[in-house]
Coordinates of C-alpha atoms in Angstrom, one line a residue:
X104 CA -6.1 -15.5 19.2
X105 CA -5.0 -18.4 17.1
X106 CA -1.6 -19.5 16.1
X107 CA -0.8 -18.7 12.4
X108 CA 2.6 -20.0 12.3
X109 CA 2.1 -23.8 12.5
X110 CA 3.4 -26.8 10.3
X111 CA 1.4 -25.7 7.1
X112 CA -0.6 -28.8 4.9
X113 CA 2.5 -30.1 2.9
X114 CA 0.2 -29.5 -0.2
X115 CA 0.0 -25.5 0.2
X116 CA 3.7 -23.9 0.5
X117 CA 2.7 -20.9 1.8
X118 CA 5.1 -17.8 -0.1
X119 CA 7.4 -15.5 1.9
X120 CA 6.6 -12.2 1.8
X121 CA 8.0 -8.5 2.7
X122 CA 6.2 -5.8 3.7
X123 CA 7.7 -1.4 2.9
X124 CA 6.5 1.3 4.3
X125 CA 6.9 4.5 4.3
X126 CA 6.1 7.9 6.4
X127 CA 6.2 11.6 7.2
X128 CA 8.1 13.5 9.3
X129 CA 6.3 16.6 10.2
X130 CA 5.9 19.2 13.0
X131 CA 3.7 18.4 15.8
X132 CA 1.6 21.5 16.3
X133 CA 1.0 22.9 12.3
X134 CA 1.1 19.3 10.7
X135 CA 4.0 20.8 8.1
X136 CA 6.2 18.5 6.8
X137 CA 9.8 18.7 8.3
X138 CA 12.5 18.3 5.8
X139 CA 14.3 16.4 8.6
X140 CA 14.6 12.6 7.1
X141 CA 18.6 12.4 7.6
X142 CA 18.7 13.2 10.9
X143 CA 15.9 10.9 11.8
X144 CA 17.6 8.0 9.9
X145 CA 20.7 8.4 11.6
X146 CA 19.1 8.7 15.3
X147 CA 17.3 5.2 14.3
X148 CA 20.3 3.5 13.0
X149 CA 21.8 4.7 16.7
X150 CA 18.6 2.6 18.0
X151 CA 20.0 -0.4 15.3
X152 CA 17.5 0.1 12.9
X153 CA 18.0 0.6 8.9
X154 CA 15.3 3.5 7.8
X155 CA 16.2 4.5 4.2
X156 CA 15.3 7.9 2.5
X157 CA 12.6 8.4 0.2
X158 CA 12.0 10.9 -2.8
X159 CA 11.3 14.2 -0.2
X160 CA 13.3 15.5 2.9
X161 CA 10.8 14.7 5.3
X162 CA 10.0 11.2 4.2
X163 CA 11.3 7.6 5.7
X164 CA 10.8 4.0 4.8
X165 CA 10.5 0.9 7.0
X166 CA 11.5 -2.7 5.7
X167 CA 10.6 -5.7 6.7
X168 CA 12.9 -8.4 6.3
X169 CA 12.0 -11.7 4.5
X170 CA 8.9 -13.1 6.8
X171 CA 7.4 -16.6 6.8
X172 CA 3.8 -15.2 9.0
X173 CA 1.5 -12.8 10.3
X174 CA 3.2 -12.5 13.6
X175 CA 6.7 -12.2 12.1
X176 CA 5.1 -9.7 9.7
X177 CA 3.5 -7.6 12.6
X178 CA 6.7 -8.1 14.9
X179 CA 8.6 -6.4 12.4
X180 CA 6.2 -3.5 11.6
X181 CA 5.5 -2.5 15.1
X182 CA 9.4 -2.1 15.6
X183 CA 10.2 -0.3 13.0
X184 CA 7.6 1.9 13.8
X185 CA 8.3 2.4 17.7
X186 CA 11.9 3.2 16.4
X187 CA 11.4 5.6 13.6
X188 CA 8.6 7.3 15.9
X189 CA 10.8 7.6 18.6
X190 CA 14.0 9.1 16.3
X191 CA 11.5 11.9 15.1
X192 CA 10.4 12.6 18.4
X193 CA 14.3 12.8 18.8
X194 CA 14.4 15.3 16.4
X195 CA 11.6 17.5 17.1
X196 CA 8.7 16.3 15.0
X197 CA 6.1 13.4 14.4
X198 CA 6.3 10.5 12.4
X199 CA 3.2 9.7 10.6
X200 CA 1.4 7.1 9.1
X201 CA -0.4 9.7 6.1
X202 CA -1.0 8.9 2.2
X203 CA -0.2 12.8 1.7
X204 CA 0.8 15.8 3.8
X205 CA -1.4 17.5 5.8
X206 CA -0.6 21.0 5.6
X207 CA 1.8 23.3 3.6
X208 CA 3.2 24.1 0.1
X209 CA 2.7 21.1 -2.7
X210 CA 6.0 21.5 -3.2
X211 CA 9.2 20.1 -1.1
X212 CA 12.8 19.6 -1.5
X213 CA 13.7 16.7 -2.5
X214 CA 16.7 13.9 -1.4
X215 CA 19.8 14.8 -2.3
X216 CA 21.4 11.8 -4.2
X217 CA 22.1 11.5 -7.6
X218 CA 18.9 9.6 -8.8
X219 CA 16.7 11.9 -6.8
X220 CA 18.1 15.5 -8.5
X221 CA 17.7 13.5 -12.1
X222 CA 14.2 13.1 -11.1
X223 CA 13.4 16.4 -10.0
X224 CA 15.1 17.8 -13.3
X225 CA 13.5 15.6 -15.7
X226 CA 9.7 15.3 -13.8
X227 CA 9.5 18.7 -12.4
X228 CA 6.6 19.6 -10.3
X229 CA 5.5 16.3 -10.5
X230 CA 8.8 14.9 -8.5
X231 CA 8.6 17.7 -6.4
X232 CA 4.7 17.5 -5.1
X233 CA 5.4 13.6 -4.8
X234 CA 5.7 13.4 -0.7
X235 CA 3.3 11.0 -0.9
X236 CA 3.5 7.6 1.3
X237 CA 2.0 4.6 0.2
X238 CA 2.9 0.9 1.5
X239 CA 4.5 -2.3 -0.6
X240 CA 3.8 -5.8 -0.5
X241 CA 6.1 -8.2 -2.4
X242 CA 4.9 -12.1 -2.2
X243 CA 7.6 -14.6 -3.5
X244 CA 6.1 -15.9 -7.1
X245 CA 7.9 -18.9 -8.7
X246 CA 9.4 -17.5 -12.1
X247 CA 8.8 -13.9 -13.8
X248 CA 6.3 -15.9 -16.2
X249 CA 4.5 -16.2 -13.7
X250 CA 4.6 -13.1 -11.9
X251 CA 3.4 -11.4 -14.8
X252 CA 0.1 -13.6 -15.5
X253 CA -0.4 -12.9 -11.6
X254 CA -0.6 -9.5 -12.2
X255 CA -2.9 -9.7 -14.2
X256 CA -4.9 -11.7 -11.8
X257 CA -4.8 -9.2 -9.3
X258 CA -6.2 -6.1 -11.4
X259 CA -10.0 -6.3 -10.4
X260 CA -8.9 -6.8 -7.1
X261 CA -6.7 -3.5 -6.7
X262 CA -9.1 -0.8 -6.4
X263 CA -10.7 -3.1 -3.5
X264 CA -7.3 -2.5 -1.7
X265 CA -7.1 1.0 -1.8
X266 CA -10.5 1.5 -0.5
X267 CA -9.5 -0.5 2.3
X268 CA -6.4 1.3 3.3
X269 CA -7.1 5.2 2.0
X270 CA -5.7 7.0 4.4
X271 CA -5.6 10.4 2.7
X272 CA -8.4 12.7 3.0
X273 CA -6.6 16.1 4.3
X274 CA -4.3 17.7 2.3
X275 CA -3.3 21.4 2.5
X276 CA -5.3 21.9 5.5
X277 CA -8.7 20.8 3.8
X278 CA -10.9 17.7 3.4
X279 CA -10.5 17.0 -0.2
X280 CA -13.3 14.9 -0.6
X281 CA -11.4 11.9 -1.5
X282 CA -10.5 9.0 1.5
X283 CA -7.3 8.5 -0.6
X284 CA -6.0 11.7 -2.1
X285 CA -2.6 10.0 -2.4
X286 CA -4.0 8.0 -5.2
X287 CA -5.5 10.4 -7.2
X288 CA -1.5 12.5 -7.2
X289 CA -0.1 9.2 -8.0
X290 CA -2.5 9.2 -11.0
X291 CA -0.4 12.3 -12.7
X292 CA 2.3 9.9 -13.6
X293 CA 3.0 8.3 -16.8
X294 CA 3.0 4.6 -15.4
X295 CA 1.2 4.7 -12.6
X296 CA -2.4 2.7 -11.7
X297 CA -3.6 -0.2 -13.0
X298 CA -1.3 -2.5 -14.4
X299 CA -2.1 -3.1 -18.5
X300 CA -3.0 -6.4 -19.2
X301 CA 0.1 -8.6 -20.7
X302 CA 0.0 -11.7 -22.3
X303 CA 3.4 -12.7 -21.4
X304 CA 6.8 -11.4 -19.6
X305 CA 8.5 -10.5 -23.3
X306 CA 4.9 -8.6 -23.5
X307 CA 5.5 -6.5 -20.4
X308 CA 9.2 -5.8 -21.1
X309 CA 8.6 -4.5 -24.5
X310 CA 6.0 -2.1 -22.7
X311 CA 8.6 -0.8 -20.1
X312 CA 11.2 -0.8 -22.5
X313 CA 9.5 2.0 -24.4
X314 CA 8.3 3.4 -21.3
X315 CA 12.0 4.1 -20.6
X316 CA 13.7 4.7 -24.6
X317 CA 10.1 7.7 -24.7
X318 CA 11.6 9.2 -21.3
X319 CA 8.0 8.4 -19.6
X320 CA 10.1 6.8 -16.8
X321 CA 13.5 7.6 -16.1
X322 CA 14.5 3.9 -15.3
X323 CA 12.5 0.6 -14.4
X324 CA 12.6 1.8 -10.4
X325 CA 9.7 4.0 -11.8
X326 CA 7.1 1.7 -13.0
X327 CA 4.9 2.9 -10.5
X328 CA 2.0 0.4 -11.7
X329 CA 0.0 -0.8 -8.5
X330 CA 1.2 -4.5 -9.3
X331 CA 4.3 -5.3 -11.1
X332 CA 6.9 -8.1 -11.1
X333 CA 9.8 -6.7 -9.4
X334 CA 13.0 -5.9 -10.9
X335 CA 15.0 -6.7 -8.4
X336 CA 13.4 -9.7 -6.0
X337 CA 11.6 -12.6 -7.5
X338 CA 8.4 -11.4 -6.1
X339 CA 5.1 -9.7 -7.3
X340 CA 5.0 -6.3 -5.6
X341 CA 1.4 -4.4 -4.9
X342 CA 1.9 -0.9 -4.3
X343 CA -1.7 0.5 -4.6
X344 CA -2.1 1.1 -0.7
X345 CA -1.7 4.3 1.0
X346 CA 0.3 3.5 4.0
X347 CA -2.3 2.0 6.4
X348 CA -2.9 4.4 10.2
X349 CA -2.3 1.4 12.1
X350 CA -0.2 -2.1 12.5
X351 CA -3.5 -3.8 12.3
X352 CA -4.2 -2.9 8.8
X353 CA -1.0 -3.2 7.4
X354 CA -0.5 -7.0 8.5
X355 CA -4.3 -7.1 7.4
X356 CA -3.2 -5.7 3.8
X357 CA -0.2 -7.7 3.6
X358 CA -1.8 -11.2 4.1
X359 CA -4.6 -10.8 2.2
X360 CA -2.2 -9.6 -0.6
X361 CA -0.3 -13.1 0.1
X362 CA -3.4 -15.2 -0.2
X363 CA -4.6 -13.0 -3.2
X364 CA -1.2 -13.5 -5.3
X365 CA -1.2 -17.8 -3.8
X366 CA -5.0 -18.5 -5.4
X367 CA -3.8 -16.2 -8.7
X368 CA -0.3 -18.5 -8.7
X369 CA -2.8 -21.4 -8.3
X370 CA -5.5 -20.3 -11.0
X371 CA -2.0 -19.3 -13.5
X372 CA -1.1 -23.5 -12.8
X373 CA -4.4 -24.3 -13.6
X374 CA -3.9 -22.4 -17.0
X375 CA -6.7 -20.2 -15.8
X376 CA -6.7 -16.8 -18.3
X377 CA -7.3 -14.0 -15.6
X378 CA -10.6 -11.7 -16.3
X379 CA -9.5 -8.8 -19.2
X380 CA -10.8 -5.9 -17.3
X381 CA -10.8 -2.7 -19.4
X382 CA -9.0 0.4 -18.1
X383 CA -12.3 2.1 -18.4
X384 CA -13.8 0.0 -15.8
X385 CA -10.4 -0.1 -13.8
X386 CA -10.2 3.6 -13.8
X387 CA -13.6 4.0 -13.1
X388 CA -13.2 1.6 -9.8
X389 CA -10.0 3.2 -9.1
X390 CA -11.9 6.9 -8.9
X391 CA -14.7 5.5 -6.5
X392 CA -12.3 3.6 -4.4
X393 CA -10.0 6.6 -3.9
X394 CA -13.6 8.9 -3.7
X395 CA -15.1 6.6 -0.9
X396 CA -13.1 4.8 1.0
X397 CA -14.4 1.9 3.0
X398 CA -17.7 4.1 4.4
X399 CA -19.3 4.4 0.6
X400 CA -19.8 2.6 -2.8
X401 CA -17.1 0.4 -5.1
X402 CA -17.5 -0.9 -8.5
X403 CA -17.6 -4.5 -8.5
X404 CA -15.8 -5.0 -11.7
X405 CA -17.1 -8.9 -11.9
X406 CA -20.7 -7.9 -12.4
X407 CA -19.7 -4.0 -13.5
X408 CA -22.2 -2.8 -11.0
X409 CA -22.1 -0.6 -7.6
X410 CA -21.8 -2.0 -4.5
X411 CA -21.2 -1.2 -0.8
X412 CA -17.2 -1.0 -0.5
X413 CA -18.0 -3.6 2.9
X414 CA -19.4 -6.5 -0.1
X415 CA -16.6 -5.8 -1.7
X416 CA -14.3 -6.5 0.6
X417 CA -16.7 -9.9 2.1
X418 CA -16.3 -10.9 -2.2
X419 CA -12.4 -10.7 -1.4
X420 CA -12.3 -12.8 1.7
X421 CA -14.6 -15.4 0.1
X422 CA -12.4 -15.4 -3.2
X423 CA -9.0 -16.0 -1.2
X424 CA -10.8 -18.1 1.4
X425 CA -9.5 -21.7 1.0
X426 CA -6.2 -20.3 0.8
X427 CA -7.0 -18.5 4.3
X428 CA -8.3 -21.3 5.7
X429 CA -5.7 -23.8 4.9
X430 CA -2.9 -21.5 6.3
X431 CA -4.5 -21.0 9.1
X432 CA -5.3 -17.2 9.0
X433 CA -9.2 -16.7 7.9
X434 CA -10.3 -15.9 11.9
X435 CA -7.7 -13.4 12.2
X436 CA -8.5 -11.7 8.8
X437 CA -12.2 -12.0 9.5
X438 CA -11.5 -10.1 12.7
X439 CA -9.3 -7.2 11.8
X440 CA -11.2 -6.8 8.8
X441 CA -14.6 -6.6 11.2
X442 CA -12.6 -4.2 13.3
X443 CA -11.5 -1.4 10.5
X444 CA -15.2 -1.5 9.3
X445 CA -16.4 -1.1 12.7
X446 CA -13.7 1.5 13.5
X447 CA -12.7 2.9 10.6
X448 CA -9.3 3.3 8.8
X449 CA -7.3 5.6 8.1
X450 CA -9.6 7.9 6.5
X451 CA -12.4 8.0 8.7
X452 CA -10.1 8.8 11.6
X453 CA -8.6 11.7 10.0
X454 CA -12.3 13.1 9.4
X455 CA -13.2 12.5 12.7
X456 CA -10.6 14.4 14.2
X457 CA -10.9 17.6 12.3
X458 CA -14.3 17.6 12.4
X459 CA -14.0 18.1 16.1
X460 CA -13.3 21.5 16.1
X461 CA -11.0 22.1 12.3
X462 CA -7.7 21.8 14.4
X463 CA -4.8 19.9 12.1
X464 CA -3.1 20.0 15.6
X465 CA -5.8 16.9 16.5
X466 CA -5.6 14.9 13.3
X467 CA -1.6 15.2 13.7
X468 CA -2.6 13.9 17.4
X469 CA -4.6 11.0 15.9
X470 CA -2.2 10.4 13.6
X471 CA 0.6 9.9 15.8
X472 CA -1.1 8.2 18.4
X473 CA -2.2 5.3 16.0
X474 CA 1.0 5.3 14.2
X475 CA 2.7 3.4 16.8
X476 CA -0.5 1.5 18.4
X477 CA -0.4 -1.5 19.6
X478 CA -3.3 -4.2 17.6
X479 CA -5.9 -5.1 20.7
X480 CA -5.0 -8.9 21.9
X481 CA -8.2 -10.5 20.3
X482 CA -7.5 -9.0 17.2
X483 CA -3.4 -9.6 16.6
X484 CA -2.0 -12.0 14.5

């Protein structure tokens, strides 16, 4: 284990970052989600904890506060997951880390606020068969100029991401054939995917701006793109994961987001133009990523060929590596990454369980089990 938080070089200022999540609530012997989100979020806040409610009744999300390193980062994530696990357990049921419910109608009733029951009206089945939970990454960026250029940065990259963390195979009681099923509901929306490519900040308000007067979006909370300056924080946020089975993958995702969007910041000084991928190719990536996961094939959108998903990932290390090495986190990336291909993520663990003997009862066991799991000591942060 090494120590990530040191003194960093004082030429590399190493960005804060934050880390969502979000998870299901659901019953421990059929898998079905339990509409039961309230009541877990006020056991937790007994426990001290803030969980906030999400779009469906048997949805939470988990928050990280501002964090400085991977220990901080991981620190925060396991508590928030021991306490949110233990407040559904409270309540009857299992919190899971799942891109999409296991079992049950499409459908399910939504939050009751204000924003929420605009949503449903104006979106439809769409809002409604949107209990999907994915995981956020926001890295501090210095201006929205920037933040914006970044993004653009960071397209090719995205569907590289997803295959790492699909965690969505099963969904109403079947293997779809997908690793991350989550991302190809997510696809239905209007903005959702693939950031466009924009040329400046004025470039990508002008875009949302019409998103919202043409009623795509009800407001600029649902830009859904998979990278997007935020609206509130002076951050870029990546939201193209599925929530990730494990602590281990989730401070995995988060810091290799952070050393993704520091070289882009760097390449935007240098005046670097990022590579104009077309949303063919992006969408093209994007359906293989979400098809195979980490076990199959990717589209390596620099040389617009197929490769093995693992050379993908090796070609994302190498790109962010100075970054990694200079803050003092490449061996502990190199080994959690070595450990989900070895292992498997989310995906492959979901397989593995039903394939056992077609019980949901198991992969809700798996689930569960890994939710909360604790990272091994030669692999934590």
């Amino acid at each position: 284990m090494i120590n990530v938080d040191r003194p960093l070089p004082s030429d590399l200022e190493l960005p804060t970052l934050g880390v969502e999540e979000e998870f299901l609530v659901v019953d421990p012997d059929s898998g079905l989600p339990l509409p039961v989100a309230g009541e877990v979020i006020d056991v937790a806040r007994g426990f001290g904890a803030d969980l906030r409610p999400e779009l469906t009744l048997a949805q939470v999300e988990s928050n990280t506060p501002v964090c400085r390193g991977m220990r901080e980062v991981r620190g925060h994530l396991l508590t928030a997951r021991s306490v949110a696990a233990a407040a559904a357990l409270r309540v009857g049921g299992r919190l899971l880390a799942v891109g999409v419910p296991l079992a049950g109608p499409t459908a399910q009733p939504l939050t009751d606020t204000e924003r929420y029951a605009r949503i449903g009206r104006d979106y439809g089945a769409l809002a409604a068969e949107h209990g999907v939970c994915g995981c956020h990454v926001h890295v501090a960026v210095p201006d929205r100029e920037t933040a914006v250029q970044v993004c653009n940065h960071l397209r090719p990259w995205l569907p590289v991401l997803l295959a790492l963390t699909a965690n969505s195979p099963i969904h109403q009681g079947v293997d779809t054939g997908y690793a991350s099923w989550r991302s190809v509901l997510v696809g239905r929306w209007a903005c959702s995917g693939a950031p466009p490519f924009f040329t400046s900040a004025e470039h990508y308000d002008a875009v949302v701006d019409m998103m919202v007067d043409s009623g795509a979006v009800l407001d600029r909370g649902m830009v859904y793109w998979d990278a997007r300056p935020s609206d509130h924080l002076p951050t870029v946020e990546v939201r193209v994961s599925d929530v990730p089975a494990t602590v281990d993958e989730t401070v995995l995702l988060a810091v290799l987001v952070r050393a993704l969007v520091t070289t882009a910041v760097q390449a935007v000084e240098r005046g670097e133009w990022a590579l104009p991928v077309s949303e063919q190719a992006l969408r093209a990536a994007y359906w293989r990523a979400a098809r195979d996961g980490i076990t199959g094939q990717g589209l390596d959108l620099f040389a617009n060929r197929r490769a093995p998903a693992s050379h993908l990932l090796g070609h994302l290390v190498r790109h962010v590596r100075p970054v990694l090495r200079r803050t003092g986190e490449l061996r502990a990336v190199n080994s959690l990454l070595t450990k989900v291909l070895q292992v498997g993520n989310g995906a492959v663990r979901q397989r593995r369980a039903l394939q056992r003997d077609g019980r949901l009862a198991d992969v809700v066991a798996v689930l569960s089990r890994h939710t909360g799991q604790d990272c091994l000591p030669e692999t934590a942060a």
